[in-house]
Amino acid sequence: MVEVLSKGGRTRLMTLAGAMGFLMYGMGYCVPLLKLDMGISRSIAAIHNIGFAITITLISFVVPKLIHRYSPRLVMSAGWIITAVGLVSFALGKSLWITVPAMSLAGIGATLFNNTNAATLGHASGMSMKVMLRQAGVATASGAVAPSIIGTL
């Protein structure tokens, strides 16, 4: 990892982490709503979360190799693009054959971004635990408000 954060880069990465936290927490909140929209059971709706959990775990093993092979900026950009495709597919999907893979795809993208973001911030700050905890706090705080906003829509 050769890249060094430019001036304001840490703030931009923390803002993007907050946005990603908001999107992913919000997406998880929408899964029970699928139960109502699609007329499926709670157990079937939970398959979305299972697929999401499996894919984010598996892709986590690949992220370090991608960071070393490509630039962190490219990996994070790819993560955002993959997340966007997954979220749009999830939102527009009318069947489980679309929404379950879409949720998994969004998880892959989010993991590419989040893990690379954490590595980049850690590298730029000399593995400062303070920075890492701040990033986690920003992502969690923004994600925590997602259900409230989605619930009022």
PDB file of C-alpha atoms in Angstrom:
ATOM      1  CA  MET A   1       0.000   0.000   0.000  1.00  0.00           C
ATOM      2  CA  VAL A   2       1.896   2.997  -1.306  1.00  0.00           C
ATOM      3  CA  GLU A   3      -0.809   5.666  -1.444  1.00  0.00           C
ATOM      4  CA  VAL A   4      -0.788   8.373   1.182  1.00  0.00           C
ATOM      5  CA  LEU A   5      -3.952  10.272   2.006  1.00  0.00           C
ATOM      6  CA  SER A   6      -4.153  13.727   0.490  1.00  0.00           C
ATOM      7  CA  LYS A   7      -5.141  16.763   2.550  1.00  0.00           C
ATOM      8  CA  GLY A   8      -8.717  16.198   3.647  1.00  0.00           C
ATOM      9  CA  GLY A   9      -8.537  12.547   2.606  1.00  0.00           C
ATOM     10  CA  ARG A  10      -9.179  11.226   6.094  1.00  0.00           C
ATOM     11  CA  THR A  11     -12.324  13.360   6.406  1.00  0.00           C
ATOM     12  CA  ARG A  12     -13.590  12.187   3.017  1.00  0.00           C
ATOM     13  CA  LEU A  13     -12.977   8.545   3.933  1.00  0.00           C
ATOM     14  CA  MET A  14     -14.798   8.954   7.248  1.00  0.00           C
ATOM     15  CA  THR A  15     -17.711  10.628   5.452  1.00  0.00           C
ATOM     16  CA  LEU A  16     -17.852   7.778   2.945  1.00  0.00           C
ATOM     17  CA  ALA A  17     -17.721   5.267   5.814  1.00  0.00           C
ATOM     18  CA  GLY A  18     -20.701   7.036   7.380  1.00  0.00           C
ATOM     19  CA  ALA A  19     -22.620   6.942   4.101  1.00  0.00           C
ATOM     20  CA  MET A  20     -21.842   3.247   3.643  1.00  0.00           C
ATOM     21  CA  GLY A  21     -22.949   2.533   7.223  1.00  0.00           C
ATOM     22  CA  PHE A  22     -26.220   4.342   6.569  1.00  0.00           C
ATOM     23  CA  LEU A  23     -26.862   2.393   3.360  1.00  0.00           C
ATOM     24  CA  MET A  24     -26.031  -1.023   4.769  1.00  0.00           C
ATOM     25  CA  TYR A  25     -27.898  -0.595   8.072  1.00  0.00           C
ATOM     26  CA  GLY A  26     -30.863   0.734   6.104  1.00  0.00           C
ATOM     27  CA  MET A  27     -30.757  -2.199   3.737  1.00  0.00           C
ATOM     28  CA  GLY A  28     -30.856  -4.629   6.656  1.00  0.00           C
ATOM     29  CA  TYR A  29     -33.880  -2.807   8.058  1.00  0.00           C
ATOM     30  CA  CYS A  30     -35.686  -3.262   4.735  1.00  0.00           C
ATOM     31  CA  VAL A  31     -35.493  -7.064   4.832  1.00  0.00           C
ATOM     32  CA  PRO A  32     -38.511  -7.439   7.164  1.00  0.00           C
ATOM     33  CA  LEU A  33     -40.416  -5.099   4.844  1.00  0.00           C
ATOM     34  CA  LEU A  34     -39.791  -7.567   2.022  1.00  0.00           C
ATOM     35  CA  LYS A  35     -41.791 -10.068   4.014  1.00  0.00           C
ATOM     36  CA  LEU A  36     -44.805  -7.827   3.622  1.00  0.00           C
ATOM     37  CA  ASP A  37     -44.139  -6.765   0.027  1.00  0.00           C
ATOM     38  CA  MET A  38     -43.480 -10.269  -1.306  1.00  0.00           C
ATOM     39  CA  GLY A  39     -45.822 -12.160   0.969  1.00  0.00           C
ATOM     40  CA  ILE A  40     -43.093 -14.452   2.254  1.00  0.00           C
ATOM     41  CA  SER A  41     -42.394 -15.856   5.691  1.00  0.00           C
ATOM     42  CA  ARG A  42     -39.920 -14.367   8.129  1.00  0.00           C
ATOM     43  CA  SER A  43     -37.656 -17.400   7.634  1.00  0.00           C
ATOM     44  CA  ILE A  44     -37.519 -16.905   3.881  1.00  0.00           C
ATOM     45  CA  ALA A  45     -36.858 -13.171   4.320  1.00  0.00           C
ATOM     46  CA  ALA A  46     -33.951 -14.080   6.634  1.00  0.00           C
ATOM     47  CA  ILE A  47     -32.203 -15.821   3.723  1.00  0.00           C
ATOM     48  CA  HIS A  48     -31.179 -12.324   2.628  1.00  0.00           C
ATOM     49  CA  ASN A  49     -29.207 -11.828   5.845  1.00  0.00           C
ATOM     50  CA  ILE A  50     -27.667 -15.288   5.634  1.00  0.00           C
ATOM     51  CA  GLY A  51     -26.443 -14.694   2.084  1.00  0.00           C
ATOM     52  CA  PHE A  52     -25.137 -11.283   3.112  1.00  0.00           C
ATOM     53  CA  ALA A  53     -23.226 -12.728   6.087  1.00  0.00           C
ATOM     54  CA  ILE A  54     -21.668 -15.531   4.056  1.00  0.00           C
ATOM     55  CA  THR A  55     -20.487 -13.249   1.256  1.00  0.00           C
ATOM     56  CA  ILE A  56     -19.001 -10.580   3.513  1.00  0.00           C
ATOM     57  CA  THR A  57     -17.094 -13.257   5.408  1.00  0.00           C
ATOM     58  CA  LEU A  58     -15.719 -14.873   2.263  1.00  0.00           C
ATOM     59  CA  ILE A  59     -14.789 -11.626   0.502  1.00  0.00           C
ATOM     60  CA  SER A  60     -12.882 -10.484   3.600  1.00  0.00           C
ATOM     61  CA  PHE A  61     -10.229 -13.096   2.816  1.00  0.00           C
ATOM     62  CA  VAL A  62      -9.735 -11.659  -0.679  1.00  0.00           C
ATOM     63  CA  VAL A  63      -9.540  -7.946   0.185  1.00  0.00           C
ATOM     64  CA  PRO A  64      -5.864  -7.900   1.301  1.00  0.00           C
ATOM     65  CA  LYS A  65      -4.803  -9.487  -1.994  1.00  0.00           C
ATOM     66  CA  LEU A  66      -6.828  -6.953  -3.961  1.00  0.00           C
ATOM     67  CA  ILE A  67      -5.326  -4.040  -2.017  1.00  0.00           C
ATOM     68  CA  HIS A  68      -1.808  -5.243  -2.793  1.00  0.00           C
ATOM     69  CA  ARG A  69      -2.546  -6.014  -6.437  1.00  0.00           C
ATOM     70  CA  TYR A  70      -4.508  -2.840  -7.189  1.00  0.00           C
ATOM     71  CA  SER A  71      -4.528   0.551  -5.524  1.00  0.00           C
ATOM     72  CA  PRO A  72      -6.685   1.044  -2.416  1.00  0.00           C
ATOM     73  CA  ARG A  73      -8.494   3.841  -4.271  1.00  0.00           C
ATOM     74  CA  LEU A  74      -9.442   1.440  -7.077  1.00  0.00           C
ATOM     75  CA  VAL A  75     -10.633  -1.244  -4.637  1.00  0.00           C
ATOM     76  CA  MET A  76     -12.764   1.291  -2.716  1.00  0.00           C
ATOM     77  CA  SER A  77     -14.214   2.683  -5.961  1.00  0.00           C
ATOM     78  CA  ALA A  78     -15.070  -0.824  -7.134  1.00  0.00           C
ATOM     79  CA  GLY A  79     -16.689  -1.443  -3.749  1.00  0.00           C
ATOM     80  CA  TRP A  80     -18.958   1.579  -4.163  1.00  0.00           C
ATOM     81  CA  ILE A  81     -19.927   0.589  -7.714  1.00  0.00           C
ATOM     82  CA  ILE A  82     -20.698  -2.985  -6.682  1.00  0.00           C
ATOM     83  CA  THR A  83     -22.687  -1.726  -3.679  1.00  0.00           C
ATOM     84  CA  ALA A  84     -24.694   0.632  -5.887  1.00  0.00           C
ATOM     85  CA  VAL A  85     -25.537  -2.143  -8.348  1.00  0.00           C
ATOM     86  CA  GLY A  86     -26.571  -4.406  -5.470  1.00  0.00           C
ATOM     87  CA  LEU A  87     -28.725  -1.736  -3.799  1.00  0.00           C
ATOM     88  CA  VAL A  88     -30.519  -0.787  -7.021  1.00  0.00           C
ATOM     89  CA  SER A  89     -31.129  -4.449  -7.849  1.00  0.00           C
ATOM     90  CA  PHE A  90     -32.389  -5.053  -4.309  1.00  0.00           C
ATOM     91  CA  ALA A  91     -34.741  -2.077  -4.471  1.00  0.00           C
ATOM     92  CA  LEU A  92     -36.138  -2.954  -7.906  1.00  0.00           C
ATOM     93  CA  GLY A  93     -36.206  -6.733  -7.464  1.00  0.00           C
ATOM     94  CA  LYS A  94     -39.586  -8.387  -7.494  1.00  0.00           C
ATOM     95  CA  SER A  95     -38.485 -11.932  -6.702  1.00  0.00           C
ATOM     96  CA  LEU A  96     -36.172 -13.711  -4.302  1.00  0.00           C
ATOM     97  CA  TRP A  97     -34.035 -14.769  -7.267  1.00  0.00           C
ATOM     98  CA  ILE A  98     -33.083 -11.095  -7.633  1.00  0.00           C
ATOM     99  CA  THR A  99     -33.184  -9.713  -4.083  1.00  0.00           C
ATOM    100  CA  VAL A 100     -31.086 -12.400  -2.368  1.00  0.00           C
ATOM    101  CA  PRO A 101     -28.138 -12.157  -4.806  1.00  0.00           C
ATOM    102  CA  ALA A 102     -28.513  -8.360  -4.803  1.00  0.00           C
ATOM    103  CA  MET A 103     -28.150  -8.258  -1.016  1.00  0.00           C
ATOM    104  CA  SER A 104     -25.064 -10.464  -1.267  1.00  0.00           C
ATOM    105  CA  LEU A 105     -23.624  -8.287  -4.028  1.00  0.00           C
ATOM    106  CA  ALA A 106     -24.119  -5.149  -1.931  1.00  0.00           C
ATOM    107  CA  GLY A 107     -22.360  -6.916   0.947  1.00  0.00           C
ATOM    108  CA  ILE A 108     -19.391  -7.713  -1.284  1.00  0.00           C
ATOM    109  CA  GLY A 109     -19.119  -4.081  -2.343  1.00  0.00           C
ATOM    110  CA  ALA A 110     -19.497  -2.772   1.194  1.00  0.00           C
ATOM    111  CA  THR A 111     -16.812  -5.137   2.447  1.00  0.00           C
ATOM    112  CA  LEU A 112     -14.435  -4.113  -0.330  1.00  0.00           C
ATOM    113  CA  PHE A 113     -14.912  -0.485   0.656  1.00  0.00           C
ATOM    114  CA  ASN A 114     -14.990  -0.856   4.445  1.00  0.00           C
ATOM    115  CA  ASN A 115     -12.008  -3.183   4.800  1.00  0.00           C
ATOM    116  CA  THR A 116      -9.885  -1.156   2.380  1.00  0.00           C
ATOM    117  CA  ASN A 117     -10.977   2.060   4.072  1.00  0.00           C
ATOM    118  CA  ALA A 118      -9.963   0.722   7.478  1.00  0.00           C
ATOM    119  CA  ALA A 119      -6.591  -0.424   6.132  1.00  0.00           C
ATOM    120  CA  THR A 120      -6.008   2.926   4.416  1.00  0.00           C
ATOM    121  CA  LEU A 121      -6.901   4.963   7.481  1.00  0.00           C
ATOM    122  CA  GLY A 122      -4.812   2.686   9.684  1.00  0.00           C
ATOM    123  CA  HIS A 123      -1.835   2.945   7.354  1.00  0.00           C
ATOM    124  CA  ALA A 124      -2.127   6.739   6.993  1.00  0.00           C
ATOM    125  CA  SER A 125      -2.396   7.291  10.737  1.00  0.00           C
ATOM    126  CA  GLY A 126       0.283   4.813  11.753  1.00  0.00           C
ATOM    127  CA  MET A 127      -2.342   2.306  12.921  1.00  0.00           C
ATOM    128  CA  SER A 128      -3.836   4.818  15.306  1.00  0.00           C
ATOM    129  CA  MET A 129      -6.540   3.090  17.310  1.00  0.00           C
ATOM    130  CA  LYS A 130      -8.144   6.494  17.888  1.00  0.00           C
ATOM    131  CA  VAL A 131      -8.703   6.943  14.142  1.00  0.00           C
ATOM    132  CA  MET A 132      -9.965   3.398  13.707  1.00  0.00           C
ATOM    133  CA  LEU A 133     -12.471   3.767  16.541  1.00  0.00           C
ATOM    134  CA  ARG A 134     -13.596   7.143  15.212  1.00  0.00           C
ATOM    135  CA  GLN A 135     -14.261   5.597  11.803  1.00  0.00           C
ATOM    136  CA  ALA A 136     -16.249   2.759  13.354  1.00  0.00           C
ATOM    137  CA  GLY A 137     -18.205   5.271  15.420  1.00  0.00           C
ATOM    138  CA  VAL A 138     -19.068   7.409  12.392  1.00  0.00           C
ATOM    139  CA  ALA A 139     -20.258   4.409  10.400  1.00  0.00           C
ATOM    140  CA  THR A 140     -22.272   3.037  13.311  1.00  0.00           C
ATOM    141  CA  ALA A 141     -23.815   6.379  14.258  1.00  0.00           C
ATOM    142  CA  SER A 142     -24.950   7.095  10.726  1.00  0.00           C
ATOM    143  CA  GLY A 143     -26.224   3.548  10.372  1.00  0.00           C
ATOM    144  CA  ALA A 144     -28.145   3.766  13.616  1.00  0.00           C
ATOM    145  CA  VAL A 145     -30.351   6.552  12.263  1.00  0.00           C
ATOM    146  CA  ALA A 146     -31.136   4.683   9.028  1.00  0.00           C
ATOM    147  CA  PRO A 147     -34.065   2.669  10.465  1.00  0.00           C
ATOM    148  CA  SER A 148     -35.658   5.835  11.825  1.00  0.00           C
ATOM    149  CA  ILE A 149     -35.415   7.605   8.498  1.00  0.00           C
ATOM    150  CA  ILE A 150     -36.600   4.589   6.510  1.00  0.00           C
ATOM    151  CA  GLY A 151     -39.435   4.024   8.957  1.00  0.00           C
ATOM    152  CA  THR A 152     -40.767   7.549   8.402  1.00  0.00           C
ATOM    153  CA  LEU A 153     -40.734   7.270   4.592  1.00  0.00           C
TER     154      LEU A 153
END
